Coordinates of C-alpha atoms and ligand atoms in Angstrom, one line a residue:
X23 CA 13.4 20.4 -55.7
X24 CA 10.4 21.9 -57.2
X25 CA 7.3 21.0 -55.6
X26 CA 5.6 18.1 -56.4
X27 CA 2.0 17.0 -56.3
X28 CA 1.6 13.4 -54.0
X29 CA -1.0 11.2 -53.1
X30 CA -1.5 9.3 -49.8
X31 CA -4.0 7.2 -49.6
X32 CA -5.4 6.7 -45.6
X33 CA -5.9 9.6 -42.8
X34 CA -4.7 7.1 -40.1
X35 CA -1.7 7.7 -37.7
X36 CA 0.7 6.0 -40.3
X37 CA -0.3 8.7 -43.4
X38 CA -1.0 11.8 -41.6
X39 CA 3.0 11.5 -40.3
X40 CA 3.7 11.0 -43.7
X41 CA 1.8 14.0 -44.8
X42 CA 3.4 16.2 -41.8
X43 CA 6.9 15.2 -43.3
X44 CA 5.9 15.7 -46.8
X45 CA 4.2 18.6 -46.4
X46 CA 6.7 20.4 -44.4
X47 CA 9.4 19.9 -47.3
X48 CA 7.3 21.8 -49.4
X49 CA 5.1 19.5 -51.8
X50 CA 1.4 19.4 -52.5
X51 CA 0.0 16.9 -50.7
X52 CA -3.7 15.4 -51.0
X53 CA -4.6 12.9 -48.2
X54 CA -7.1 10.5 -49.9
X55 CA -9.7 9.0 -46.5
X56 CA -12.5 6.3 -47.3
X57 CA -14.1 7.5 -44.2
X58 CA -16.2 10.7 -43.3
X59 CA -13.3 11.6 -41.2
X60 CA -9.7 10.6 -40.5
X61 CA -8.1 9.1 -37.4
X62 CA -10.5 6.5 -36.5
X63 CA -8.6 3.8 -34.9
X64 CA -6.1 6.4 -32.8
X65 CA -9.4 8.1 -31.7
X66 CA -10.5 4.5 -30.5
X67 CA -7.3 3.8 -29.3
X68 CA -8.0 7.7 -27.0
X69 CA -10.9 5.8 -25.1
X70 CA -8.3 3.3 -23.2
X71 CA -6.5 6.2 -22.6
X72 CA -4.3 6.4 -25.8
X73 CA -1.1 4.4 -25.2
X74 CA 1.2 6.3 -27.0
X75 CA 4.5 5.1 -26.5
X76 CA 6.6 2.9 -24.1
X77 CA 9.3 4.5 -21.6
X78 CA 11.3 1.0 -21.5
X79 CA 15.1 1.1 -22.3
X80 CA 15.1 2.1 -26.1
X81 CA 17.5 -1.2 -26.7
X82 CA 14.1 -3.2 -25.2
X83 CA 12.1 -1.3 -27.4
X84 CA 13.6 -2.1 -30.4
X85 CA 13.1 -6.3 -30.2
X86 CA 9.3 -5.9 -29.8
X87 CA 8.6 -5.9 -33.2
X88 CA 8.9 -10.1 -33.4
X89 CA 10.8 -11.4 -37.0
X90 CA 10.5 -7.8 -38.2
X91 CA 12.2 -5.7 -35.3
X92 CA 15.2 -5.6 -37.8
X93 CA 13.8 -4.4 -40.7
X94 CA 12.0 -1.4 -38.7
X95 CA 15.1 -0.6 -36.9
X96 CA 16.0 2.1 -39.0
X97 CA 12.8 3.5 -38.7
X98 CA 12.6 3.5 -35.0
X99 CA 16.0 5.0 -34.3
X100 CA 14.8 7.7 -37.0
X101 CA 11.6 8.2 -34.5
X102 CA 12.3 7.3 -31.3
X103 CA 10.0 7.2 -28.3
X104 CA 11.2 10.8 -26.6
X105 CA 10.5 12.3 -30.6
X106 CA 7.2 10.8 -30.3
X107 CA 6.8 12.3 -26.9
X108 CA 8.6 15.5 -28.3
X109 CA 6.2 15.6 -31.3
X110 CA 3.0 15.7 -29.1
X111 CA 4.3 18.0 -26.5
X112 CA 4.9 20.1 -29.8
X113 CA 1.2 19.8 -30.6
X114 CA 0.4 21.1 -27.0
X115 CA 0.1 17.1 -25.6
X116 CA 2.0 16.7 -22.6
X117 CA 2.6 13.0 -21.6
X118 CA 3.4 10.9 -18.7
X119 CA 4.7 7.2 -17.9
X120 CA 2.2 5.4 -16.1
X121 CA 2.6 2.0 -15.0
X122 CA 4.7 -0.9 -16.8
X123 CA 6.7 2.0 -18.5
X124 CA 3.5 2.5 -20.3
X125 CA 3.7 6.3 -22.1
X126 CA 0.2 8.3 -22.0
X127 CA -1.3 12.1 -22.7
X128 CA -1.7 13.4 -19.6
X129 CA -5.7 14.0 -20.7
X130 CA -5.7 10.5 -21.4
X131 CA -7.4 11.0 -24.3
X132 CA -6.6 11.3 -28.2
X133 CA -8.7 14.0 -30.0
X134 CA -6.9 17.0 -28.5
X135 CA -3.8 15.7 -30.0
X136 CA -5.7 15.2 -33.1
X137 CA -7.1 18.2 -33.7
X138 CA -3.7 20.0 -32.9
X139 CA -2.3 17.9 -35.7
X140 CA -4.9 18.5 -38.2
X141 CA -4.5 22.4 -37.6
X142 CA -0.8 21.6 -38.2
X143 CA -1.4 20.0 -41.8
X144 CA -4.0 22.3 -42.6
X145 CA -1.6 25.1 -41.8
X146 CA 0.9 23.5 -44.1
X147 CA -1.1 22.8 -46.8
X148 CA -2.3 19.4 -46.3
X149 CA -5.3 18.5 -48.7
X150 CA -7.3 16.1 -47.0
X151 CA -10.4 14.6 -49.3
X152 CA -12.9 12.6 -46.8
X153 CA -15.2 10.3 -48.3
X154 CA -12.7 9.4 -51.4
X155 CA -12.1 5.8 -51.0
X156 CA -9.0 3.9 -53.6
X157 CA -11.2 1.1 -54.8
X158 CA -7.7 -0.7 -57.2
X159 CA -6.2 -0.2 -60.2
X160 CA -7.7 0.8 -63.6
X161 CA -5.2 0.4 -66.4
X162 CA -2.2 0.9 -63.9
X163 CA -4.0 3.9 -62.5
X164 CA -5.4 4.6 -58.8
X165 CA -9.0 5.0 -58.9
X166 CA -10.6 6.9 -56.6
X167 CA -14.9 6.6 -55.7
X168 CA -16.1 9.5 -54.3
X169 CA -19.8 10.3 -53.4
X170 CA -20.3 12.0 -57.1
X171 CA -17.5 11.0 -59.3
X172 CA -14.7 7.9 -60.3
X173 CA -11.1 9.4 -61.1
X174 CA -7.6 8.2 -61.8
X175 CA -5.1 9.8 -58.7
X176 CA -2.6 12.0 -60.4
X177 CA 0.6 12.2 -58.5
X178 CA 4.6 12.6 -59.2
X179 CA 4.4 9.8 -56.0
X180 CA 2.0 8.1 -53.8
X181 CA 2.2 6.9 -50.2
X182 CA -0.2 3.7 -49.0
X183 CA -1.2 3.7 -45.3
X184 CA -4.2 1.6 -45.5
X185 CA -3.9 0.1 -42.2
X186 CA -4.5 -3.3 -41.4
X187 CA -7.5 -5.7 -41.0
X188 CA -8.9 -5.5 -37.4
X189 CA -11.8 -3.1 -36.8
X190 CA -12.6 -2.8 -40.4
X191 CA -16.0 -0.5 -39.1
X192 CA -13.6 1.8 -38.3
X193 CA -12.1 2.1 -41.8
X194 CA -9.4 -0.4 -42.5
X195 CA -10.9 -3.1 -44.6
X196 CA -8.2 -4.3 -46.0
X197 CA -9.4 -4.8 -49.6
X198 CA -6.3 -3.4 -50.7
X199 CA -4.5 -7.2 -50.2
X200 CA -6.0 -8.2 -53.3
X201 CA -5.0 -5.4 -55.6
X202 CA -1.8 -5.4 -54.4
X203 CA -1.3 -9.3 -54.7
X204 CA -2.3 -8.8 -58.2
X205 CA 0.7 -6.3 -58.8
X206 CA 2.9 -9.0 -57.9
X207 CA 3.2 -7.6 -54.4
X208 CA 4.2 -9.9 -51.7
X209 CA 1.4 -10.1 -49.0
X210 CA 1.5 -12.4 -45.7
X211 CA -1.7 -13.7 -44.6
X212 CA -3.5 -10.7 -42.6
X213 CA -3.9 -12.6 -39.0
X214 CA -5.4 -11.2 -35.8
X215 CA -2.6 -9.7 -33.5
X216 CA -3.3 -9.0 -29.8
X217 CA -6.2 -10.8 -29.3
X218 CA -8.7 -13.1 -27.2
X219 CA -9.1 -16.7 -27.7
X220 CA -12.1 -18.9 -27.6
X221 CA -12.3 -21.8 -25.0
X222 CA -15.1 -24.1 -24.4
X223 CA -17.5 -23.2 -21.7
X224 CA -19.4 -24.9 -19.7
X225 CA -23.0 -23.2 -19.8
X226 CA -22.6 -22.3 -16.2
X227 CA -19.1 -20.7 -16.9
X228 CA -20.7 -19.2 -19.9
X229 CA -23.6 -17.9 -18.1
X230 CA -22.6 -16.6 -14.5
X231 CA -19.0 -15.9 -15.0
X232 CA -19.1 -14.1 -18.4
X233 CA -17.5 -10.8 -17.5
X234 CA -15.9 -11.7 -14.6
X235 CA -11.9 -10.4 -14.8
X236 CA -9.4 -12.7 -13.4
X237 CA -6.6 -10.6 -11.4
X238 CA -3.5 -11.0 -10.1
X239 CA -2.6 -14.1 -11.4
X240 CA 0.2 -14.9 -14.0
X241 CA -0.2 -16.4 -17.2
X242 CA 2.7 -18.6 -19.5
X243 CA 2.6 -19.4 -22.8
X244 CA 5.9 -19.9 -25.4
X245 CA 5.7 -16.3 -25.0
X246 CA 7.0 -16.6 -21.2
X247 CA 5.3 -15.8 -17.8
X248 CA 3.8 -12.7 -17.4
X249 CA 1.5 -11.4 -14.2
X250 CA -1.5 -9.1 -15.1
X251 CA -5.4 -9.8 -15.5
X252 CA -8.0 -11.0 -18.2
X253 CA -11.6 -11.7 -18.6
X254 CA -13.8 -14.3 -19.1
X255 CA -16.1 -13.7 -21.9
X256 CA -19.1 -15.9 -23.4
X257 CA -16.6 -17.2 -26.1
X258 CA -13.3 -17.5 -24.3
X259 CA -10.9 -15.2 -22.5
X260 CA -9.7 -11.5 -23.5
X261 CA -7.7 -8.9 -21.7
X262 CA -4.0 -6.8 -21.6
X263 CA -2.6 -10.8 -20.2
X264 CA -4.2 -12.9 -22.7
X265 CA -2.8 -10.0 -25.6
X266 CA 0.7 -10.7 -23.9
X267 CA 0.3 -14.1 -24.9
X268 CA -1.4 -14.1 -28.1
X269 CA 1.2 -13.8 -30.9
X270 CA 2.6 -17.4 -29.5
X271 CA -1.0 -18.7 -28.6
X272 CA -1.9 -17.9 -32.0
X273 CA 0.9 -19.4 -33.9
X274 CA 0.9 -22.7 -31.4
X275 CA -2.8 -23.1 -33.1
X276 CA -1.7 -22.6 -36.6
X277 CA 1.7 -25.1 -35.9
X278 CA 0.0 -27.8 -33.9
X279 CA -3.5 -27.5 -33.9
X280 CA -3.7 -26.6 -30.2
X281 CA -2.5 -24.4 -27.9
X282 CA -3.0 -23.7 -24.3
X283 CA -2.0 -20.8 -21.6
X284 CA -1.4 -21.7 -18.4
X285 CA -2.2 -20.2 -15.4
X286 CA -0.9 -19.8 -11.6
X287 CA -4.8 -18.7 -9.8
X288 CA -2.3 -17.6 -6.8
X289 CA 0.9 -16.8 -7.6
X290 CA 2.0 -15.5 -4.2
X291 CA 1.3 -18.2 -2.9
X292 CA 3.8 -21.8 -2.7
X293 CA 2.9 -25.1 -3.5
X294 CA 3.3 -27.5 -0.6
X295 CA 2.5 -24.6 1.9
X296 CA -1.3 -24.5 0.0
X297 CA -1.6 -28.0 -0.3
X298 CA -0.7 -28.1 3.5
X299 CA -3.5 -25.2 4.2
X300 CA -6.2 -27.0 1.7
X301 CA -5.9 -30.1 3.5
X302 CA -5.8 -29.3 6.9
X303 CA -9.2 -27.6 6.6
X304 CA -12.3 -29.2 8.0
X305 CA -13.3 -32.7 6.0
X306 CA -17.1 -31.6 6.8
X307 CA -17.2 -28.2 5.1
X308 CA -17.9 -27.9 1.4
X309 CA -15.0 -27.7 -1.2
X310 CA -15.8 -24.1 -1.5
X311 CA -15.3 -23.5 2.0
X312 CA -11.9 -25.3 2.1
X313 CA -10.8 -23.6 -0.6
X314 CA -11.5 -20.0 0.6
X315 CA -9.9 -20.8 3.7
X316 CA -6.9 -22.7 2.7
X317 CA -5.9 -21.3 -0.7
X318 CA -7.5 -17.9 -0.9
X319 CA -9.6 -19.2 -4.0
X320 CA -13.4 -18.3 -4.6
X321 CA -15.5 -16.8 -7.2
X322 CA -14.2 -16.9 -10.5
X323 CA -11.1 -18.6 -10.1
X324 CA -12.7 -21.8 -8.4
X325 CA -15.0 -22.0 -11.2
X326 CA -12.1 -21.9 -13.5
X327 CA -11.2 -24.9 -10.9
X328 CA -14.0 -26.8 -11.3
X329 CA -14.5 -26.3 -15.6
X330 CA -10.8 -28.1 -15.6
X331 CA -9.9 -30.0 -12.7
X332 CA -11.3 -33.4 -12.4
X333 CA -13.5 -34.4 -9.3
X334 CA -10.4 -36.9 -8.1
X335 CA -8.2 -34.2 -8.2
X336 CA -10.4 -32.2 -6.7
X337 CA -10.4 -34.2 -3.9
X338 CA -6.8 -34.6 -3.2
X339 CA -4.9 -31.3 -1.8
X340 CA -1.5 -32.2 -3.4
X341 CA -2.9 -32.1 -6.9
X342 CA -5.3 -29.3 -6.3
X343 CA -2.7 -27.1 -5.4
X344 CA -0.4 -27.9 -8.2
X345 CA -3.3 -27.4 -10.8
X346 CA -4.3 -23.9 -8.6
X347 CA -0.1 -23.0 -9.3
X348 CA -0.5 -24.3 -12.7
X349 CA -3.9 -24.9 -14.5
X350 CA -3.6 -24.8 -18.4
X351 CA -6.7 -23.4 -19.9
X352 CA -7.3 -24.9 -23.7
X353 CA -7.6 -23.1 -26.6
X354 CA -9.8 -23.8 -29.3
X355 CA -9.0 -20.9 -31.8
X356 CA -8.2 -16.8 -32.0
X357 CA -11.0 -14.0 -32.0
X358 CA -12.2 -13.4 -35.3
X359 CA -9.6 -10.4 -37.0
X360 CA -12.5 -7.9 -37.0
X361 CA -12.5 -8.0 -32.5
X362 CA -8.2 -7.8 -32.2
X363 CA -6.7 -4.9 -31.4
X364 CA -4.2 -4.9 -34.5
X365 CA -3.2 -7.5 -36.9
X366 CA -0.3 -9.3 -38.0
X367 CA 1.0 -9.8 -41.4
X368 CA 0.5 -7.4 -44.7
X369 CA 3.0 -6.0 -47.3
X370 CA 6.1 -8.0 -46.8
X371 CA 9.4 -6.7 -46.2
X372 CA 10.6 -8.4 -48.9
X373 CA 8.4 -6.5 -51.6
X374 CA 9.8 -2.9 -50.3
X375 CA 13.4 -1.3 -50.6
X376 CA 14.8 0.8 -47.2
X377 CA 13.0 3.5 -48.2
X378 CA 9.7 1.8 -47.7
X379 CA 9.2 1.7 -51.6
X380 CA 7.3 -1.2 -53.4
X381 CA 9.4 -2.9 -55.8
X382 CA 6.7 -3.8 -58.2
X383 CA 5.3 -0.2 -58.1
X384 CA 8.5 2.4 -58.5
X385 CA 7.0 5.7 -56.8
X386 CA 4.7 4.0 -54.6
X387 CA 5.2 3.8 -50.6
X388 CA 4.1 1.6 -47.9
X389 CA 3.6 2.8 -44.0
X390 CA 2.2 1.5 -41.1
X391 CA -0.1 -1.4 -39.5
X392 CA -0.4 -2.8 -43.7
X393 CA 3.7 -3.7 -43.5
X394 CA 3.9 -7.3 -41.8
X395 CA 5.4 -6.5 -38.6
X396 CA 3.3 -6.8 -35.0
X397 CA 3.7 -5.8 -31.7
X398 CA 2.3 -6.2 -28.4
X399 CA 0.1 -3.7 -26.9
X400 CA 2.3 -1.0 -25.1
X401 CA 2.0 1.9 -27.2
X402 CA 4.3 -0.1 -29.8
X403 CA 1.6 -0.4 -32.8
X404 CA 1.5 3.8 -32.7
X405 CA 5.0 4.3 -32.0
X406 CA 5.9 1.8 -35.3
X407 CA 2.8 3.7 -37.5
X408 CA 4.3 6.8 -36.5
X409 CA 8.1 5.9 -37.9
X410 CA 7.0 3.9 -40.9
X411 CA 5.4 7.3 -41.8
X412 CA 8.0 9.2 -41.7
X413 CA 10.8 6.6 -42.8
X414 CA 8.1 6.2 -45.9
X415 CA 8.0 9.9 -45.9
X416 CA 11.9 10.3 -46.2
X417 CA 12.5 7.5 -48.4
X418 CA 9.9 9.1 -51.2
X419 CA 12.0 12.9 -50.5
X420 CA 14.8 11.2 -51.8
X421 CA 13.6 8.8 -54.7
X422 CA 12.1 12.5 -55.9
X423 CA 15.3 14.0 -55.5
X424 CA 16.8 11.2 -58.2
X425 CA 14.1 10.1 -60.1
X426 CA 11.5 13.6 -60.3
X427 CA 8.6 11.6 -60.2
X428 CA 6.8 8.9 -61.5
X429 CA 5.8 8.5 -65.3
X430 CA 2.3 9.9 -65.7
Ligands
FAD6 C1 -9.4 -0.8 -29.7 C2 -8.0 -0.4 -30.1 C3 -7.2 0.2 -29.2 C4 -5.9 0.5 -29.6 N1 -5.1 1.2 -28.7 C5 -3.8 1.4 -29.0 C6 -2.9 2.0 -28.1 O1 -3.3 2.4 -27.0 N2 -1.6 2.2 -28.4 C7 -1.1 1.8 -29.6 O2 0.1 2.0 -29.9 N3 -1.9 1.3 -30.6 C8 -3.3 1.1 -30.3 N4 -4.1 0.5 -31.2 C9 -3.5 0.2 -32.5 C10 -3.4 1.5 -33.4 O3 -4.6 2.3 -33.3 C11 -3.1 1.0 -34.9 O4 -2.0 0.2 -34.9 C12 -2.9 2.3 -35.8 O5 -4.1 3.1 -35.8 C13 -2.6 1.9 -37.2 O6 -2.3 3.0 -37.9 P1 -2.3 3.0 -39.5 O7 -2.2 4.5 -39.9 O8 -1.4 2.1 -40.0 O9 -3.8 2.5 -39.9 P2 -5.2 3.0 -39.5 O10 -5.2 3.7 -38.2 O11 -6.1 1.7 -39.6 O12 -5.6 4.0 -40.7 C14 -5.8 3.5 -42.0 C15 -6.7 4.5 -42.7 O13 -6.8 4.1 -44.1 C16 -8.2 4.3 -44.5 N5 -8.4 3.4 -45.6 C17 -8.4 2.1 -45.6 N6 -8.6 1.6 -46.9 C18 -8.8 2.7 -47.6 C19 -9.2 2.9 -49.0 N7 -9.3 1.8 -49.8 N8 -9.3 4.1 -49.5 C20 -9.1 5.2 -48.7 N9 -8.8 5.1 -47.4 C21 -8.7 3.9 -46.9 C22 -9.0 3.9 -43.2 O14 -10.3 4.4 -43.3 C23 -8.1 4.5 -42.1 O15 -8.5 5.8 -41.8 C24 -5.4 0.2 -30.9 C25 -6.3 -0.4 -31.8 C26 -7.6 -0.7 -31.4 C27 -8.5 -1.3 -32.4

């Protein structure tokens, strides 16, 4: 095929793969970034230690990806978590598997593995225009704003990974839901994904607990039970247990109008047994006291006691216990989009063929966090990106192959 000039619009995770893949089978490609540079969110994602990838049985791996784990199937076996480990030892990032199968460089960090990459593209010819941000459509044309001119993209094909809608500081704003909609492109509801809740404090909880992490303990929701930790924050609760959790928290709000995640303060410990403990302690010590000595509770989990449990339950060991083993904590809403780690929702699958192209728009791609699939945290979110890119990127090879381009 002779080479031909395309366009892909965002320098995140989901379009530089792209760009790798399209570059490498010989075509000009210019990487269009709103941003002053590219890679923002992964970079971010680096300072947690960059979670690339998830070591759990592949067949596991593939059902994480909620309603959409079919449609990204292809994908994924196309990519698979040893390629993505493959593909970063190949750009001089060695990884491990660190606890809960989670898959890490072993720097722990991101920007080494970016840079390699960004040598890589430059070294295959990988235009990439900073500071050029798509701002819709102009008489079917993609217009580009840069500092100190307005043009129309001119490409045989173009490849959107605009990313989604949390963190929009970091460049993904999605304004692009609009333009899109307007094409006739189906677009779920952008919603935060992996996320912290607000719950309503008392000003004491508010005031002296805010901060204060709540650790092994377990946590159930629709989701299931899961053991970990969270944090108490002024506005609620946040943390890797609450975004185990929040995909069904989230959609219990939207369904019913409440939701709430219950949780076991002690879960090594058995019910009767602590009851038994709580009351045989002193009658004259405080309920403090007691509670230390027979049930291993103080600090933030007896507040989390006190906000919830009422003073007659309090005072009877039975019912303290059971709310200690189970003690639902209410929700009153999500975080606001802009605070969640990802987001769910975006270009529906509906709108796209297998090869990741938008019906409406013949010669125009889709990739990454923008398609409406989510994840948990895990290292899923950048495993997916990286895929979509590439399944994007292979599905556009072969439309070229048959259709030479689009009409310009
Ligand atoms: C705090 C945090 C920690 C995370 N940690 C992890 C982790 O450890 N593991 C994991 O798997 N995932 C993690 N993620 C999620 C992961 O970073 C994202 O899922 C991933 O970056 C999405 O990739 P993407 O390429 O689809 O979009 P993005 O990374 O959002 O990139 C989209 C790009 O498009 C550009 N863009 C948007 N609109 C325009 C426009 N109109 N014109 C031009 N350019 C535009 C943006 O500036 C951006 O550079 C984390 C996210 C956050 C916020």
């Amino acid at each position: 095929m002779p080479e031909k000039e395309i366009a892909i619009i965002g320098g995140g995770p989901a379009g530089l793969m792209a760009a790798e893949v399209l570059s490498s089978a010989g075509h000009a490609v210019t990487v269009y970034e709103a941003m002053p540079t590219v890679g923002r969110k992964f970079l971010l994602a680096g300072k947690s230690g960059l979670n690339i990838t998830h070591a759990e049985d592949f067949s596991e791996f593939r059902t994480r990806f909620g309603a959409s784990s079919a449609m990204l199937k292809p994908a994924l076996d196309a990519f698979t978590p040893d390629d993505v480990r493959d593909w970063a030892a190949g750009l001089g990032t060695e990884t491990f598997v660190g606890s809960s199968n989670r898959v890490f460089p072993t720097t722990m960090k991101a920007s080494p593995l970016l840079r390699a990459w960004l040598k890589r593209l430059e070294a295959q010819g990988v235009n990439i225009l900073m500071r050029h941000r798509w701002t819709g459509f102009d008489d079917g044309e993609l217009m580009i704003e840069a500092l100190d001119r307005r043009f129309a993209v001119q490409a045989d094909a173009i490849l959107f990974a605009l990313g989604g809608a949390s963190w929009p500081k970091l460049g993904s704003d999605a304004a692009w839901t609009g333009w899109l909609a307007d094409k006739g492109v189906e677009i779920t509801t952008l919603r935060p994904a992996n996320c912290g809740f607000d719950v309503q404090w008392s000003e004491i909880m508010r005031e002296r607990f805010a901060g204060a992490p709540l650790k092994s303990i377990t946590a159930t929701s629709a989701a299931g039970t899961f053991s970990g930790e969270f944090v108490v924050s002024r506005h609620g609760i946040e943390g890797s247990l609450v975004y185990a959790h929040s995909a069904a928290l989230r959609d219990g709000l939207e369904r019913e109008g409440h939701a709430e995640l219950v949780i076991d303060l002690m879960p090594g410990r058995q019910l009767e047994r602590m009851a038994g403990d709580i009351a045989r302690q002193d009658r004259r010590a405080s309920f403090s006291t007691r509670l230390r000595k027979g049930a291993g509770i103080e600090g933030v989990k007896l507040a989390l006691l006190r906000e919830f449990v009422t003073p007659a339950d309090f005072a009877d060991p039975e019912r303290l216990a059971g709310h200690i083993k189970a003690l639902p904590i209410p929700l009153q809403r999500p975080r606001p989009i802009e605070e969640a780690i990802s987001s769910a929702g975006g270009v529906s699958f509906d709108s796209i063929d297998t090869d990741y192209m938008l019906d409406m728009l013949p010669g125009t791609f889709v990739a990454g966090e923008m398609l409406d699939w989510e994840a948990p945290t895990g290292g899923y979110l950048l495993t997916a990106c990286f895929a979509t890119g590439r399944a994007a990127a292979s599905g556009m090879l072969q439309w070229l192959e048959r259709e030479g381009g689009r009409r310009r």
